[in-house]
């Protein structure tokens, strides 16, 4: 029962969102570090393909990309405004996934009590 594809998909999404939040946090922490290259994390496409193809969503891994955007005077290419917005969006998506996971387990709990 707990090997439901929805739980695996939510778990994989939480892993990807967590990796993205770490990358964004690193970007913010290094906004003034000379020659620091901003990072981003993608996972949604691979996760969607895994679910559509009937593969195990937990086998997908977040992909880290380094930005090729030109750096400023110090060679740092972190755009603080864009990074803060991305961090806020990631936080909202994470909270949504956590809530969906909790709701899924509430269904399991109700099913067990009703049995």
mmCIF file of C-alpha atoms in Angstrom:
data_model
loop_
_atom_site.group_PDB
_atom_site.id
_atom_site.type_symbol
_atom_site.label_atom_id
_atom_site.label_comp_id
_atom_site.label_asym_id
_atom_site.label_seq_id
_atom_site.Cartn_x
_atom_site.Cartn_y
_atom_site.Cartn_z
ATOM 1 C CA UNK A 1 0.000 0.000 0.000
ATOM 2 C CA UNK A 2 2.808 2.478 0.819
ATOM 3 C CA UNK A 3 4.557 1.802 -2.473
ATOM 4 C CA UNK A 4 1.919 3.986 -4.115
ATOM 5 C CA UNK A 5 3.319 5.956 -7.059
ATOM 6 C CA UNK A 6 1.928 9.197 -5.617
ATOM 7 C CA UNK A 7 4.015 8.848 -2.439
ATOM 8 C CA UNK A 8 7.136 8.034 -4.477
ATOM 9 C CA UNK A 9 6.476 11.000 -6.754
ATOM 10 C CA UNK A 10 5.968 13.359 -3.837
ATOM 11 C CA UNK A 11 9.136 12.025 -2.205
ATOM 12 C CA UNK A 12 11.121 12.615 -5.403
ATOM 13 C CA UNK A 13 9.626 16.105 -5.748
ATOM 14 C CA UNK A 14 10.585 16.946 -2.165
ATOM 15 C CA UNK A 15 14.133 15.746 -2.861
ATOM 16 C CA UNK A 16 14.343 17.948 -5.949
ATOM 17 C CA UNK A 17 12.879 20.984 -4.216
ATOM 18 C CA UNK A 18 15.254 20.509 -1.300
ATOM 19 C CA UNK A 19 18.244 20.381 -3.668
ATOM 20 C CA UNK A 20 16.997 23.519 -5.412
ATOM 21 C CA UNK A 21 16.594 25.347 -2.108
ATOM 22 C CA UNK A 22 20.155 24.421 -1.101
ATOM 23 C CA UNK A 23 21.511 25.737 -4.421
ATOM 24 C CA UNK A 24 19.536 28.966 -4.094
ATOM 25 C CA UNK A 25 20.699 29.404 -0.502
ATOM 26 C CA UNK A 26 24.298 28.946 -1.641
ATOM 27 C CA UNK A 27 23.742 31.540 -4.355
ATOM 28 C CA UNK A 28 22.412 34.050 -1.829
ATOM 29 C CA UNK A 29 25.204 33.308 0.660
ATOM 30 C CA UNK A 30 27.822 33.875 -2.040
ATOM 31 C CA UNK A 31 26.312 36.947 -3.691
ATOM 32 C CA UNK A 32 29.496 38.912 -2.883
ATOM 33 C CA UNK A 33 32.020 36.107 -3.442
ATOM 34 C CA UNK A 34 34.308 36.909 -6.382
ATOM 35 C CA UNK A 35 33.994 34.543 -9.365
ATOM 36 C CA UNK A 36 31.161 32.564 -7.784
ATOM 37 C CA UNK A 37 28.943 30.978 -10.448
ATOM 38 C CA UNK A 38 25.226 30.795 -9.700
ATOM 39 C CA UNK A 39 23.644 27.350 -9.695
ATOM 40 C CA UNK A 40 20.180 26.121 -10.526
ATOM 41 C CA UNK A 41 18.520 22.743 -10.103
ATOM 42 C CA UNK A 42 16.091 21.013 -12.442
ATOM 43 C CA UNK A 43 14.189 17.813 -11.848
ATOM 44 C CA UNK A 44 10.611 18.341 -13.003
ATOM 45 C CA UNK A 45 11.123 17.110 -16.575
ATOM 46 C CA UNK A 46 12.847 13.906 -15.519
ATOM 47 C CA UNK A 47 10.235 13.294 -12.829
ATOM 48 C CA UNK A 48 7.384 13.838 -15.297
ATOM 49 C CA UNK A 49 8.990 11.448 -17.784
ATOM 50 C CA UNK A 50 9.502 8.797 -15.091
ATOM 51 C CA UNK A 51 5.878 8.934 -13.998
ATOM 52 C CA UNK A 52 4.586 8.943 -17.587
ATOM 53 C CA UNK A 53 6.851 6.029 -18.503
ATOM 54 C CA UNK A 54 5.898 3.929 -15.483
ATOM 55 C CA UNK A 55 9.416 4.150 -14.031
ATOM 56 C CA UNK A 56 10.228 4.550 -10.354
ATOM 57 C CA UNK A 57 10.138 8.299 -9.628
ATOM 58 C CA UNK A 58 12.681 7.854 -6.832
ATOM 59 C CA UNK A 59 15.307 6.894 -9.406
ATOM 60 C CA UNK A 60 15.297 10.431 -10.797
ATOM 61 C CA UNK A 61 18.008 12.742 -9.527
ATOM 62 C CA UNK A 62 18.036 16.532 -9.430
ATOM 63 C CA UNK A 63 20.417 18.010 -12.012
ATOM 64 C CA UNK A 64 22.624 20.937 -10.995
ATOM 65 C CA UNK A 65 23.564 23.464 -13.668
ATOM 66 C CA UNK A 66 26.043 26.303 -13.354
ATOM 67 C CA UNK A 67 24.986 29.588 -14.894
ATOM 68 C CA UNK A 68 26.865 30.866 -17.924
ATOM 69 C CA UNK A 69 25.489 34.366 -17.461
ATOM 70 C CA UNK A 70 28.164 37.046 -17.537
ATOM 71 C CA UNK A 71 29.525 38.081 -14.168
ATOM 72 C CA UNK A 72 29.763 41.574 -12.815
ATOM 73 C CA UNK A 73 32.959 43.424 -11.949
ATOM 74 C CA UNK A 74 33.969 40.624 -9.569
ATOM 75 C CA UNK A 75 33.040 37.806 -11.946
ATOM 76 C CA UNK A 76 30.078 36.832 -9.740
ATOM 77 C CA UNK A 77 26.912 36.176 -11.730
ATOM 78 C CA UNK A 78 24.315 35.809 -8.961
ATOM 79 C CA UNK A 79 21.244 37.947 -9.586
ATOM 80 C CA UNK A 80 19.982 38.498 -6.052
ATOM 81 C CA UNK A 81 16.469 39.649 -6.979
ATOM 82 C CA UNK A 82 15.837 36.662 -9.265
ATOM 83 C CA UNK A 83 17.342 34.277 -6.723
ATOM 84 C CA UNK A 84 15.137 35.541 -3.889
ATOM 85 C CA UNK A 85 12.006 35.172 -6.046
ATOM 86 C CA UNK A 86 13.072 31.638 -7.057
ATOM 87 C CA UNK A 87 13.688 30.775 -3.393
ATOM 88 C CA UNK A 88 10.209 32.008 -2.436
ATOM 89 C CA UNK A 89 8.595 29.994 -5.267
ATOM 90 C CA UNK A 90 10.562 26.921 -4.234
ATOM 91 C CA UNK A 91 9.467 27.331 -0.618
ATOM 92 C CA UNK A 92 5.804 27.544 -1.663
ATOM 93 C CA UNK A 93 6.144 24.456 -3.863
ATOM 94 C CA UNK A 94 7.844 22.591 -1.008
ATOM 95 C CA UNK A 95 5.050 23.498 1.405
ATOM 96 C CA UNK A 96 2.474 22.326 -1.134
ATOM 97 C CA UNK A 97 4.259 18.988 -1.593
ATOM 98 C CA UNK A 98 4.526 18.500 2.176
ATOM 99 C CA UNK A 99 0.818 19.199 2.550
ATOM 100 C CA UNK A 100 -0.042 16.791 -0.279
ATOM 101 C CA UNK A 101 2.087 14.131 1.415
ATOM 102 C CA UNK A 102 0.307 14.703 4.711
ATOM 103 C CA UNK A 103 -3.072 14.516 3.004
ATOM 104 C CA UNK A 104 -2.084 11.240 1.343
ATOM 105 C CA UNK A 105 -1.114 9.733 4.704
ATOM 106 C CA UNK A 106 -4.389 10.989 6.198
ATOM 107 C CA UNK A 107 -6.186 8.930 3.563
ATOM 108 C CA UNK A 108 -4.168 5.879 4.583
ATOM 109 C CA UNK A 109 -4.948 6.528 8.235
ATOM 110 C CA UNK A 110 -8.677 6.801 7.463
ATOM 111 C CA UNK A 111 -8.557 3.574 5.456
ATOM 112 C CA UNK A 112 -6.847 1.709 8.273
ATOM 113 C CA UNK A 113 -9.342 2.974 10.865
ATOM 114 C CA UNK A 114 -12.265 2.041 8.635
ATOM 115 C CA UNK A 115 -10.977 -1.485 7.997
#
